[in-house]
Structure formats: C-alpha cells, structure tokens
CSV table of C-alpha atoms and ligand atoms in Angstrom, one decimal:
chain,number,residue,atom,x,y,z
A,121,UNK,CA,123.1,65.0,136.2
A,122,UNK,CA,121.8,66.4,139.4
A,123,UNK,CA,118.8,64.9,141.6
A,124,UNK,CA,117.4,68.4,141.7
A,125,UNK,CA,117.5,71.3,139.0
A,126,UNK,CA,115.7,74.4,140.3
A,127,UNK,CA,116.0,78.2,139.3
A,128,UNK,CA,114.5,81.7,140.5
A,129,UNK,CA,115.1,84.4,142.6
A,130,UNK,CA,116.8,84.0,146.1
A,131,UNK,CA,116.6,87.3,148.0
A,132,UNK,CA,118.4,88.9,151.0
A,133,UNK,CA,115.2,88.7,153.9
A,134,UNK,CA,115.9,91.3,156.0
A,135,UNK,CA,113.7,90.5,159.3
A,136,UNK,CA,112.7,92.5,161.7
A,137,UNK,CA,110.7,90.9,165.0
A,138,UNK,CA,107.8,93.2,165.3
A,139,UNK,CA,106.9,96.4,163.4
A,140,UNK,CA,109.0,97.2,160.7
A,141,UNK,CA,107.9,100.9,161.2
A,142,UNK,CA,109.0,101.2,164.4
A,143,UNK,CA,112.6,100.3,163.6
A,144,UNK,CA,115.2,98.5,165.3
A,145,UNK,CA,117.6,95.5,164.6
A,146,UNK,CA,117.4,93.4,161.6
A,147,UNK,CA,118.7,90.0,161.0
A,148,UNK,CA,119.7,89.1,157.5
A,149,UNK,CA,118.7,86.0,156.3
A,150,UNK,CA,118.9,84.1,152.8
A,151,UNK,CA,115.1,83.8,151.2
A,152,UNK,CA,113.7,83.0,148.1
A,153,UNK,CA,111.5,79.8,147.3
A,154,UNK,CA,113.2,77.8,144.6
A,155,UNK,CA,116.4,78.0,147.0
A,156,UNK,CA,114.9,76.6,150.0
A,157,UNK,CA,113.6,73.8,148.1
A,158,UNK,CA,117.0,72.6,147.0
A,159,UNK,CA,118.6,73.4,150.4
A,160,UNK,CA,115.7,71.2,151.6
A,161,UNK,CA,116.7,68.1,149.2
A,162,UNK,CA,120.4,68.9,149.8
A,163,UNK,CA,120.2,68.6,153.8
A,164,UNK,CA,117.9,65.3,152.7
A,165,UNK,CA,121.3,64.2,150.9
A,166,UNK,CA,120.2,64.5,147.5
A,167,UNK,CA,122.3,66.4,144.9
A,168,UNK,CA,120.2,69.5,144.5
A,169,UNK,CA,121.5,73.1,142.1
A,170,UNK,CA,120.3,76.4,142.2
A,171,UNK,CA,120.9,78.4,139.2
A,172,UNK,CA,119.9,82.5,139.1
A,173,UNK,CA,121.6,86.0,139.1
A,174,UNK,CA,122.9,87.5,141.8
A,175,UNK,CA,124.3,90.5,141.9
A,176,UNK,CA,128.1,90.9,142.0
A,177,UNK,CA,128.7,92.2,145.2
A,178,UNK,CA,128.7,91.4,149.1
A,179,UNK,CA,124.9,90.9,148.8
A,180,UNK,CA,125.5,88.0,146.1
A,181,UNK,CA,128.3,86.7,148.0
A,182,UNK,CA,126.0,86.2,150.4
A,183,UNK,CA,123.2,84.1,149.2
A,184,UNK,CA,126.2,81.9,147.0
A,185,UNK,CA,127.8,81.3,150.2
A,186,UNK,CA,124.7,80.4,152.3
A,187,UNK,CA,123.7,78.1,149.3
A,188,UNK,CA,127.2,76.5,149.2
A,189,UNK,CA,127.1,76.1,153.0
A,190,UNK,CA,124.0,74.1,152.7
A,191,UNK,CA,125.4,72.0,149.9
A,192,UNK,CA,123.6,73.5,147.0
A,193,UNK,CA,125.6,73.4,143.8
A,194,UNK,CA,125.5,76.3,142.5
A,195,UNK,CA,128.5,76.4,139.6
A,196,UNK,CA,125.4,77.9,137.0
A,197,UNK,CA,124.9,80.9,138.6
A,198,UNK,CA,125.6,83.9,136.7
A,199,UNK,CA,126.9,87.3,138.4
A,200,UNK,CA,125.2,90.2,136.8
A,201,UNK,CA,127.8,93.3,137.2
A,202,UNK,CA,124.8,96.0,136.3
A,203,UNK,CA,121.9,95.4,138.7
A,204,UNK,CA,121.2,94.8,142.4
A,205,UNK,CA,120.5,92.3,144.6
A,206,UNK,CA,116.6,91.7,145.3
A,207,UNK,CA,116.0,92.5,148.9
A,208,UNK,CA,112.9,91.6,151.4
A,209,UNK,CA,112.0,93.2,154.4
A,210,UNK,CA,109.5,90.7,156.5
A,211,UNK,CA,107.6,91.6,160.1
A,212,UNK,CA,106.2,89.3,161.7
A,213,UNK,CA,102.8,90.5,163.3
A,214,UNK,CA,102.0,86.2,164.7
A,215,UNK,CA,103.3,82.8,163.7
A,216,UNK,CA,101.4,82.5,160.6
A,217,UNK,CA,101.2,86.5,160.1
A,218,UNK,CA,104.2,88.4,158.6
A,219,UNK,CA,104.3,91.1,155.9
A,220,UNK,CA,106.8,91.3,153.3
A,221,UNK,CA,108.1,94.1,151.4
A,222,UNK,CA,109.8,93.1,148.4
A,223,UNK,CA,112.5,95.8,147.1
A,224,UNK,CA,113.2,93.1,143.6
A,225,UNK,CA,111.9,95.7,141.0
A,226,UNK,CA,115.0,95.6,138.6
A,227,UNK,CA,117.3,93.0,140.7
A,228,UNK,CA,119.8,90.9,139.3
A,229,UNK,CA,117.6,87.9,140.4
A,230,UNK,CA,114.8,89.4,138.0
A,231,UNK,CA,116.5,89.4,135.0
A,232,UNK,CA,117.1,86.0,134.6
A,233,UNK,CA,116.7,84.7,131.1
A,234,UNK,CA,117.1,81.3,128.9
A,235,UNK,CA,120.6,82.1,128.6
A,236,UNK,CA,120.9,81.0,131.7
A,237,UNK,CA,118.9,78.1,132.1
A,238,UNK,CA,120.0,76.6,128.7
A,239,UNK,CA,123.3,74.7,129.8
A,240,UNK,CA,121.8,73.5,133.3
A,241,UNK,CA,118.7,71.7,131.4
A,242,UNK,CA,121.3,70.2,128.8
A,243,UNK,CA,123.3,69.5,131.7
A,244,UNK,CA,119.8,67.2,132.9
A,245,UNK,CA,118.5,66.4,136.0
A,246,UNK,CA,115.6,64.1,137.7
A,247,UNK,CA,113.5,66.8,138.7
A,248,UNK,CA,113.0,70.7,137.6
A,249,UNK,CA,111.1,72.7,139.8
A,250,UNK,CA,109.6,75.8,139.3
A,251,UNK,CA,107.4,78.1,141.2
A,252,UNK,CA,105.1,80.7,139.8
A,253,UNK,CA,106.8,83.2,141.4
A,254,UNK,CA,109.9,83.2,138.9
A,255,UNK,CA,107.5,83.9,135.8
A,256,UNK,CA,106.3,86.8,138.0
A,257,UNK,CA,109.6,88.5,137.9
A,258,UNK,CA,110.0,89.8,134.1
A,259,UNK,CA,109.4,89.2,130.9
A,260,UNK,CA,112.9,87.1,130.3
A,261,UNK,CA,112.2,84.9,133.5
A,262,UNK,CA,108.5,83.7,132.2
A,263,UNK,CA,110.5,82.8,129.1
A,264,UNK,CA,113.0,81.2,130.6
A,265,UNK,CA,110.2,79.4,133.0
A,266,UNK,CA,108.4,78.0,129.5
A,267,UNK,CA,111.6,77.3,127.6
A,268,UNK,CA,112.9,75.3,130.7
A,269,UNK,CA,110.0,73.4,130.9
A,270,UNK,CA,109.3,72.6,128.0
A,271,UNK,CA,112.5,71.8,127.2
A,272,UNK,CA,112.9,69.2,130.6
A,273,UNK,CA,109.5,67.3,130.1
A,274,UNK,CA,110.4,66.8,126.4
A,275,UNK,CA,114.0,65.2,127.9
A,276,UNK,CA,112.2,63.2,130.1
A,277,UNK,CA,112.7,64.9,133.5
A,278,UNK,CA,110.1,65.2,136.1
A,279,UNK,CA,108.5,68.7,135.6
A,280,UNK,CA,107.1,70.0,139.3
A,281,UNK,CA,104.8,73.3,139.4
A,282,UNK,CA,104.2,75.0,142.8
A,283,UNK,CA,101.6,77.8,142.1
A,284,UNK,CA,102.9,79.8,145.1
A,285,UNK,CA,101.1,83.1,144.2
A,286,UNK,CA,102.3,86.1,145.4
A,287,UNK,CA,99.5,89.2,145.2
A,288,UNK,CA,102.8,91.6,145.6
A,289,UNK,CA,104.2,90.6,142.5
A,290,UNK,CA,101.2,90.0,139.4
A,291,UNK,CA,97.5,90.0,139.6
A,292,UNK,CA,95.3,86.5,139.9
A,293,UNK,CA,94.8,87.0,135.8
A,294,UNK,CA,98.5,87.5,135.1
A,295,UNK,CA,99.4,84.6,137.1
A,296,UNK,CA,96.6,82.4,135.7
A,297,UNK,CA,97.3,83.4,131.8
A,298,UNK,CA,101.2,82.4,132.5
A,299,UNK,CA,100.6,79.4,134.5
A,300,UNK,CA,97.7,77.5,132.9
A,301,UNK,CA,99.5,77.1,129.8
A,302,UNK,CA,102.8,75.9,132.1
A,303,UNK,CA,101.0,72.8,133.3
A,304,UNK,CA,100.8,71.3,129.7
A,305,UNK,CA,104.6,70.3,131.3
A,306,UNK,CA,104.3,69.4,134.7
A,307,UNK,CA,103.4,66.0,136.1
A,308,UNK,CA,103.2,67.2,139.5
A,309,UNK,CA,101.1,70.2,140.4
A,310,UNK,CA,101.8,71.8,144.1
A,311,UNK,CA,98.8,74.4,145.3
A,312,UNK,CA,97.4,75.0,148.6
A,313,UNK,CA,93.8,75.4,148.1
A,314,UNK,CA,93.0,79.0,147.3
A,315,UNK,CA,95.9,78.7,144.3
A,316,UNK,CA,93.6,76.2,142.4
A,317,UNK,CA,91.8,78.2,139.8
A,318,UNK,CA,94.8,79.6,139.1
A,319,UNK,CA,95.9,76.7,137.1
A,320,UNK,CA,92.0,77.0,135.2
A,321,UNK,CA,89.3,78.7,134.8
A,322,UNK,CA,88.5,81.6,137.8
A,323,UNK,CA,86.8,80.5,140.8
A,324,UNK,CA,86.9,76.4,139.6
A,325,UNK,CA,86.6,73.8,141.9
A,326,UNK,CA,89.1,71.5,143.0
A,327,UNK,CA,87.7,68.2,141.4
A,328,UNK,CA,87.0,70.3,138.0
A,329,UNK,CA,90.7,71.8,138.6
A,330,UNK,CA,92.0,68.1,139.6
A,331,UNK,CA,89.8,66.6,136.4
A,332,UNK,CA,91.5,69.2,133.9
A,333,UNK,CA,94.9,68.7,135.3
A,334,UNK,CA,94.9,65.1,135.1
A,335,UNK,CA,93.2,65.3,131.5
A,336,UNK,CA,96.3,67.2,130.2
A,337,UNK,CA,98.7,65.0,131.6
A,338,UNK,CA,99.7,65.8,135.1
A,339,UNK,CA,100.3,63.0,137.0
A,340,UNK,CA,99.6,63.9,140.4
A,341,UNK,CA,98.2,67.3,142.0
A,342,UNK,CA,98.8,68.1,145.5
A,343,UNK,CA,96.4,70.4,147.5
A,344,UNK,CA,98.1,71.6,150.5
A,345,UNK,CA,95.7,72.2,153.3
A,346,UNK,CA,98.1,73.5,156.2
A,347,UNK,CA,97.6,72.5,159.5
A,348,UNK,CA,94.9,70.0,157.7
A,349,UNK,CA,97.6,68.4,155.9
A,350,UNK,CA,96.8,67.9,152.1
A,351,UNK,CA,95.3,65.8,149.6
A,352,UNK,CA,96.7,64.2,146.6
A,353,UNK,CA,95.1,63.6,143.5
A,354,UNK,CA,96.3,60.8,140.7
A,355,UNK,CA,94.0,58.7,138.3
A,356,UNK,CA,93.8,56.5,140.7
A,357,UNK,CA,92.1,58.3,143.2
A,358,UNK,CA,92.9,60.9,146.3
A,359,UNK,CA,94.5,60.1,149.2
A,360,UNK,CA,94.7,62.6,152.3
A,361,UNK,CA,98.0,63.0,154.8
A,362,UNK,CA,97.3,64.9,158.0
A,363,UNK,CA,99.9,67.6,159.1
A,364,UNK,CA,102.3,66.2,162.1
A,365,UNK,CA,101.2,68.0,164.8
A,366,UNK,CA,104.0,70.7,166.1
A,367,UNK,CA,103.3,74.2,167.9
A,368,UNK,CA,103.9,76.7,164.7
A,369,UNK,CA,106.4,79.4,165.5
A,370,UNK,CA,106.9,80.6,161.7
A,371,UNK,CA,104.9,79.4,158.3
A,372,UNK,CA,106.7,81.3,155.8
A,373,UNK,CA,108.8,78.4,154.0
A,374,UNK,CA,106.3,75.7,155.2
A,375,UNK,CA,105.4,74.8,151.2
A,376,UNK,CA,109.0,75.1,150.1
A,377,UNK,CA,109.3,72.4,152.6
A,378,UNK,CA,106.3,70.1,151.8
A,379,UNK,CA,107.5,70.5,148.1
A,380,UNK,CA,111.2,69.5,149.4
A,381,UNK,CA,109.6,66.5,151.4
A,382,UNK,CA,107.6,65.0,148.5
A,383,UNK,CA,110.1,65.7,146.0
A,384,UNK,CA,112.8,63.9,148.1
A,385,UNK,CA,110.4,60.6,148.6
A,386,UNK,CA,110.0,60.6,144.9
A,387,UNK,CA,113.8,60.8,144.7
A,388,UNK,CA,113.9,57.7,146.6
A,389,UNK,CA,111.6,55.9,145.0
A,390,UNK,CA,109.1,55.8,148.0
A,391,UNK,CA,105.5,55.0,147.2
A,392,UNK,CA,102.5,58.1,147.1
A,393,UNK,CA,101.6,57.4,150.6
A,394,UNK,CA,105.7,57.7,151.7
A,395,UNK,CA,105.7,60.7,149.5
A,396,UNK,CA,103.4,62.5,151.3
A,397,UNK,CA,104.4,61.4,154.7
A,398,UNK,CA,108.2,62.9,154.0
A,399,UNK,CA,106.2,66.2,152.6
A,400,UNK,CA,104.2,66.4,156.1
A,401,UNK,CA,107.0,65.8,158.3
A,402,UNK,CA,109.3,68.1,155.9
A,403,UNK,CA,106.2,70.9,156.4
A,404,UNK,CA,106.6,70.4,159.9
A,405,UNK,CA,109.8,71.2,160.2
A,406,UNK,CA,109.9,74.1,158.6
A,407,UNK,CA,106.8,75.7,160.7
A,408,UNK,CA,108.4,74.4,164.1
A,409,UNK,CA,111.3,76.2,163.6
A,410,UNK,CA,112.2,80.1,163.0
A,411,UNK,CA,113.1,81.1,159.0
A,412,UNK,CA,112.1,80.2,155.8
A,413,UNK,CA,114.9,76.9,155.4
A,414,UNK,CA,116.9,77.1,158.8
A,415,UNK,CA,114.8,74.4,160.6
A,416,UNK,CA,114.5,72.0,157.7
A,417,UNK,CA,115.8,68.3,158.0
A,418,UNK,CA,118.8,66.9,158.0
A,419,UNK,CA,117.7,62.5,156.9
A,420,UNK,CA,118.5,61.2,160.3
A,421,UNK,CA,116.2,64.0,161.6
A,422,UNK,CA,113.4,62.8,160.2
A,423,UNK,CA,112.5,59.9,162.7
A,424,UNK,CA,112.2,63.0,165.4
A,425,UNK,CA,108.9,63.7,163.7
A,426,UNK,CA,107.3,60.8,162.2
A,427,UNK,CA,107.3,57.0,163.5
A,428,UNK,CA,106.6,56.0,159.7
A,429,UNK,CA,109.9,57.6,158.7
A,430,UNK,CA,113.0,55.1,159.7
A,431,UNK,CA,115.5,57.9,159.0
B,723,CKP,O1,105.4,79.4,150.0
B,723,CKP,P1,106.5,79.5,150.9
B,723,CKP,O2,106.1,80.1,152.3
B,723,CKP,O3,107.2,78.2,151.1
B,723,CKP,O4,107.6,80.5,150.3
B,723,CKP,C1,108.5,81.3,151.0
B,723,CKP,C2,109.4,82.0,150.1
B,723,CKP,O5,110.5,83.2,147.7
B,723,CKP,C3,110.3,83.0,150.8
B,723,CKP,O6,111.6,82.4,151.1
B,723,CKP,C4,110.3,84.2,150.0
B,723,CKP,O7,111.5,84.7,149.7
B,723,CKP,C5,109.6,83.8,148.7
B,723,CKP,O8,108.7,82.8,149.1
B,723,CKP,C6,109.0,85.0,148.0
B,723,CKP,O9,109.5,85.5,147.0
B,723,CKP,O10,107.9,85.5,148.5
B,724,MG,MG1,104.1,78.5,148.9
C-alpha cells in the first residue's frame, strides 16, 4: 500500500506572463491539484500515486512523464484513446492575481469513473485525498469521488477533503449539495475561510461549520487563512500557525502545498502543532517560488524555512 492515494484531473497549464490577449510565448507546465499534492509528499519522500485519464497522446505523455519525474507512481492511470487532454491557459495580472481559462469540458481527465478508482482503493493506502474540484468534473467523477470515499474510510484509511472551490467549474449550491454529504467520510477537512459554508448550511460561521463537522465525525478541520496562516480545529480545541514569512511571487498551488505539508507530518507521525508547522513551511514554499508544484520541498529543504523543522 501507498503512503498517499490521490485522484483527479491533472491538466496541461499553458502560462503566459502578462495578458493572455495580447499573445506571445507560452510555457507549458503540468497543473492540476490532486497531482501537486502527491508530487508534494513524493519530494517529502513519501510513497505518493496519482491515478486519472489522460489522454493518449503527447499531451498525456506529458503529465505521466512529469509525474514519474517527480516520483509519483502512477501505474493506475488509465489512457482514454477517445477524448482530449484538459488544457489551462493562466495570466498572471500580480503575485496573487492570475486568471485561468480552463479548456476541460469533455477531457480525458473529466471522465474519470469508479472503474478506475476501484483497484487503487483495494490496492489501500494511508491517506486518500480528494478535492472538490474532481466531483466538479462530471457526473462519473462525483461518483467515483463518493464510492472512493466511502469505500477508504470504511477500510480504515485517512479520508482528507480540500473544498478548493472553483466558481469556473459549478455553482456555490452544486458544490455545497456534492460536498456536504462527502464529509460524512473525511476526518480531515481543508478550507480557506470563504469555502466554509460550503461544507453546511450557506453563509454559516466557522465555529457552527467547525461544531457540525466535528459532530459528524471529522477529526480535525483546517481553516487556511493565507498570509495569516491558519487555524485548526479538533475536540480538543483550536490552535493557530502563522504563515512563514516569504516575499510571494506566485499563490496558485499554495493549498496544494499546505495540504502536502500537513499530510506529510501526519505521515510521520508528528504531533498537531508539527503538522501544521510542515503545512506552513510547505505553503511557503510554494508561494516563494514560480508554478503550482515546481518550488515545493525536497525533506532536507525544509530547515531553509523553518528553525522548528530539523529536516
Ligand atoms: O488551490 P490551489 O491553488 O493549491 O490549486 C491549484 C490547482 O487543479 C492548479 O494546479 C489547477 O490546475 C487546479 O488547482 C485547478 O483545476 O484549478
Ligand atoms: Mg486550493
């Protein structure tokens, strides 16, 4: 069994540097959130697998390649000979400002279904992630979302939920209606702040959202607060971690890498406070450096940031 089992979407990010309508070079990257969270744990040394669609061309080749490169196992990936890969075109108007474009509509990543989650989650693993963005795609990835979840908390694995809401791809009541009913799973709840109620009732707050969570048996929920670091919620209380100060060049990926930074702590059997110092520095990281996973951690790296981390 793997450390890490996680499963989406991972998209060719085609970047430009400023305007997108105004043209010009390109750079081709490898996006996608469930991906940079394994590449995260994988650079962190922990066995980490990506399982998806990707279309059977160069564009697939691609994002297996990158993924193997980074030590991902990704031996459950299935190639889908009849649809395309999902592309993303990002500008970046500041550090935390870009805009994305998704082209996914149809996409090879977007017709992922249980088929091909079943033999991973027999397969086992410590930890499942999802993110609410891979019910977003279709009909056949919410189900393969629920059946996957259901499926790993009933076999004991660690079940983590990162809202991550994207407005592009399903409305706040879509995304609410699919994901409350998720956390009945999960014993570890990512949001940032504004993603709260989408895990309850609209426009809750976060100690009625923390209360509920906690009631249906979610262990711990983590409020991410950006550059104010974030809060974590168990029974036993809330703790707060403050960000590690760095000058931010690029945000996209930053909660990819928190989750990657907690996740990886848990993996090692740190304590909540260790936990959430790895998910800082992790955060930090990815927000000092250009592209969604490029600047993440390798272990030794880790010291560079934090005096609490020995490495
Ligand atoms: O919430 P984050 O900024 O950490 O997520 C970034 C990723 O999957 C990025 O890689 C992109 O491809 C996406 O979120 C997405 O589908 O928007
Ligand atoms: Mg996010």
């Amino acid at each position: 069994a793997v450390d890490l089992l996680t499963f989406g979407e991972s998209l060719v990010s085609l970047r430009s540097a400023g305007p997108l309508a105004l043209g010009g070079a390109l750079t081709m990257h490898l996006a996608g959130a469930e991906s940079n969270v394994a590449i995260g744990l994988a650079r962190l040394g922990h066995r980490a697998a990506w399982v998806g669609r990707v279309s059977d061309d160069e564009l697939g080749e691609y994002v297996l390649r990158q993924l193997r490169a980074e030590g991902v196992r990704v031996d459950g990936v299935t190639t889908d000979p009849a649809r395309p890969a999902g592309l993303m075109f990002l500008e970046r108007r500041t550090a935390d400002v870009t805009r994305v474009r998704y082209h996914r509509t149809g996409s090879a990543g977007s017709a992922l279904s249980v088929e091909d989650v079943r033999t991973p989650i027999a397969e086992g693993a410590r930890v499942l992630h999802l993110t609410g963005i891979t019910p977003a795609l279709s009909g056949s990835a919410r189900d393969a979302a629920t059946w996957a979840a259901e499926a790993a908390s009933r076999s004991g694995t660690l079940v983590c939920l990162d809202v991550n809401y994207r407005a592009r791809l399903w409305t706040r009541e879509a995304a609410r209606a699919t994901l409350t009913p998720l956390t009945a799973y999960a014993s570890l709840v990512i949001a940032s702040a504004d993603e709260l109620d989408l895990v309850d009732e609209p426009g809750a707050d976060e100690s009625t959202v923390v209360a509920r969570l906690l009631t249906r048996g979610v262990r711990t929920v983590l409020v991410k607060l950006g550059a104010d670091g974030a809060r974590a919620h168990t029974r036993q209380g809330v703790r707060h971690v403050a960000a590690v100060p760095v000058t931010a060049v690029d945000t996209v990926g930053a909660g990819d890498a928190f989750s990657a930074g907690y996740l990886s702590g848990h993996l090692d059997g740190l304590d909540l406070d260790g936990r959430l110092r790895r998910a800082v520095t992790v955060g930090a990281f990815a927000v000092a450096g250009h592209g969604d996973w490029e600047g993440l951690p390798r272990r030794a790296e880790l010291s560079l940031l934090d005096g609490h981390e020995t490495g």
